[in-house]
C-alpha atoms as one frame of an Amber mdcrd trajectory, in Angstrom:
protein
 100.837   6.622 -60.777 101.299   5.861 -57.435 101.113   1.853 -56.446  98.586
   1.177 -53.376 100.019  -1.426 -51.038  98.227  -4.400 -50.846  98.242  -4.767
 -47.031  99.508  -1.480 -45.365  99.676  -3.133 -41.921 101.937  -6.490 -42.863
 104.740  -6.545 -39.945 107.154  -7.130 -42.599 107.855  -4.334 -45.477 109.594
  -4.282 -48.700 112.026  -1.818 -49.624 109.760  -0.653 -51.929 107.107  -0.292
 -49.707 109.265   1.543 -47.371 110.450   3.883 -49.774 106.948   4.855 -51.198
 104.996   5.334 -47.392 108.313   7.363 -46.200 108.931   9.343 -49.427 112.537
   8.525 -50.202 114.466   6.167 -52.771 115.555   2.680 -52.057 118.823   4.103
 -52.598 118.211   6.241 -49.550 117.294   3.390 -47.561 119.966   1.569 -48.412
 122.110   4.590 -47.605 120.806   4.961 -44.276 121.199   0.895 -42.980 125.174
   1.344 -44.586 125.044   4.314 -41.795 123.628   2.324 -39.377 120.721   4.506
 -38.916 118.231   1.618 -39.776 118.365  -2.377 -39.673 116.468  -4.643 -42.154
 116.603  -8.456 -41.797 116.667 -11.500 -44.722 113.586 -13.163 -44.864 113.817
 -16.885 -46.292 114.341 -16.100 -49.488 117.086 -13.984 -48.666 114.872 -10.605
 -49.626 115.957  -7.490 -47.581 112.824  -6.800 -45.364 112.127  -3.848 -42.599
 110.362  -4.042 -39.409 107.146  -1.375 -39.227 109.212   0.607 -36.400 111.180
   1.960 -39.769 108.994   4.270 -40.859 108.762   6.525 -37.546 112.856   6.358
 -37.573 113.211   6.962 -41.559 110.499   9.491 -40.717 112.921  11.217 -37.411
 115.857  10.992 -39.554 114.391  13.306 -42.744 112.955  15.295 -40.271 116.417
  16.109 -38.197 118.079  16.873 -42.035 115.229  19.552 -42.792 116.153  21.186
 -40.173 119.918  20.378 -40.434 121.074  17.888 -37.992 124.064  16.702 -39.730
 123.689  12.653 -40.473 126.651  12.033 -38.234 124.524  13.976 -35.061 121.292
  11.955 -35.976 123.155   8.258 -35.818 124.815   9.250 -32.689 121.360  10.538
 -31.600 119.772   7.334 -32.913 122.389   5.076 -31.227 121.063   5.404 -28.127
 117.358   3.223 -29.203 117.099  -0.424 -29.988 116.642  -0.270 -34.227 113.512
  -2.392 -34.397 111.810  -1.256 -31.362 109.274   1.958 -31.587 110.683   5.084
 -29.893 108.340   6.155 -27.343 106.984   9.715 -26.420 109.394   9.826 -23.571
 112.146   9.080 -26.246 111.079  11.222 -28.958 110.918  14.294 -26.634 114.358
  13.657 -24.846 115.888  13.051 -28.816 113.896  16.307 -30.135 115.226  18.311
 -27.174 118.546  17.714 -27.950 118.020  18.481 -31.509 116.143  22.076 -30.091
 119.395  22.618 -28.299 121.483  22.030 -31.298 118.947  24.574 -33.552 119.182
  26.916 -30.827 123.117  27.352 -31.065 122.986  27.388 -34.826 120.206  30.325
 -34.498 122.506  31.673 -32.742 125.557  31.761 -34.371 123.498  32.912 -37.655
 122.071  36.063 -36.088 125.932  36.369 -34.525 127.171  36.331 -38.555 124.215
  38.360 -39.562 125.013  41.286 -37.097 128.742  41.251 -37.736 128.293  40.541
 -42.008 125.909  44.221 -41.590 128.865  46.084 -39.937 131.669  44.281 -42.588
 129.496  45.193 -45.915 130.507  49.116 -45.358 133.741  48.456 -44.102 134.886
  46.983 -47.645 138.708  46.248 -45.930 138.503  42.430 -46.846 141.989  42.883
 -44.576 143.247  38.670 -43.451 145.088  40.651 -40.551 142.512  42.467 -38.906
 139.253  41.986 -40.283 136.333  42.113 -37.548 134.512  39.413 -38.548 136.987
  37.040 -39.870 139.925  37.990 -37.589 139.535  40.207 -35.159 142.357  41.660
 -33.872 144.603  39.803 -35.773 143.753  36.432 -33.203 144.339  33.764 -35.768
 148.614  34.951 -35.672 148.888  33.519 -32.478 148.114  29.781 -34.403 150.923
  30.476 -36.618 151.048  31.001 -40.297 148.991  29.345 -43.562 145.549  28.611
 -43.498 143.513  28.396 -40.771 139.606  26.860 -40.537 137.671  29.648 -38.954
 134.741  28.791 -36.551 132.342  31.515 -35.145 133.127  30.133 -31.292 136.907
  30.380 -31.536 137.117  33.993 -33.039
């Protein structure tokens, strides 16, 4: 059973009220503020409270991981705004477009894998020397020998 909050608009929340209006464990929050992607303060009685302005930033940051921002990309991202002042339109949209930009080189580099995975599945070599998708060409010899992290961009 769900618990209704007493007062929905008090300036200062729980926790727990934080975690049940954005979805997420008090872990989670607690998670996040080690990260530095949220702040809460101490009231009096030395109780971890959050400002209202959390919810709209828990509520950018579980957005940006459904679509896959890594957490690292998001606090950089969320660096840039005061925690414990509302991001504005003018914000949002200069954050989101970023995150667009980001989506839009990870669409692409999919749909890069996806073409070259449709041309490998026939091929059947799984050759480390000159494999078109993984090494074409044999590139990765000129790094030297032993294992070597392949990314998309550098192959």
């Amino acid at each position: 059973m769900k618990k209704i909050l007493s007062n929905p608009n008090k300036r200062e929340l729980t926790p727990g009220d934080v975690a049940q209006r954005c979805g997420v464990a008090v872990s989670t929050l607690h998670f996040y503020e080690s990260k530095g992607l949220i702040s809460s303060f101490r009231n009096p009685g030395n109780q971890r409270r959050y400002t209202r302005d959390v919810l709209r930033r828990v509520a950018v940051i579980k957005i940006a991981q459904r679509i896959g921002i890594p957490l690292a990309t998001i606090s950089d991202s969320l660096m840039q705004y005061s925690p414990g002042k509302r991001m504005t339109t003018k914000e949002w949209a200069v954050l989101s477009q970023q995150w667009r930009d980001e989506l839009d080189r990870r669409i692409e580099t999919l749909i890069h894998l996806r073409d070259d995975l449709d041309g490998c599945i026939g091929c059947g070599c799984l050759s480390m020397e000159d494999c078109p998708l993984r090494n074409p060409n044999d590139r990765l010899s000129e790094q030297g020998t032993g294992a070597i992290l392949l990314d998309v961009k550098s192959v």
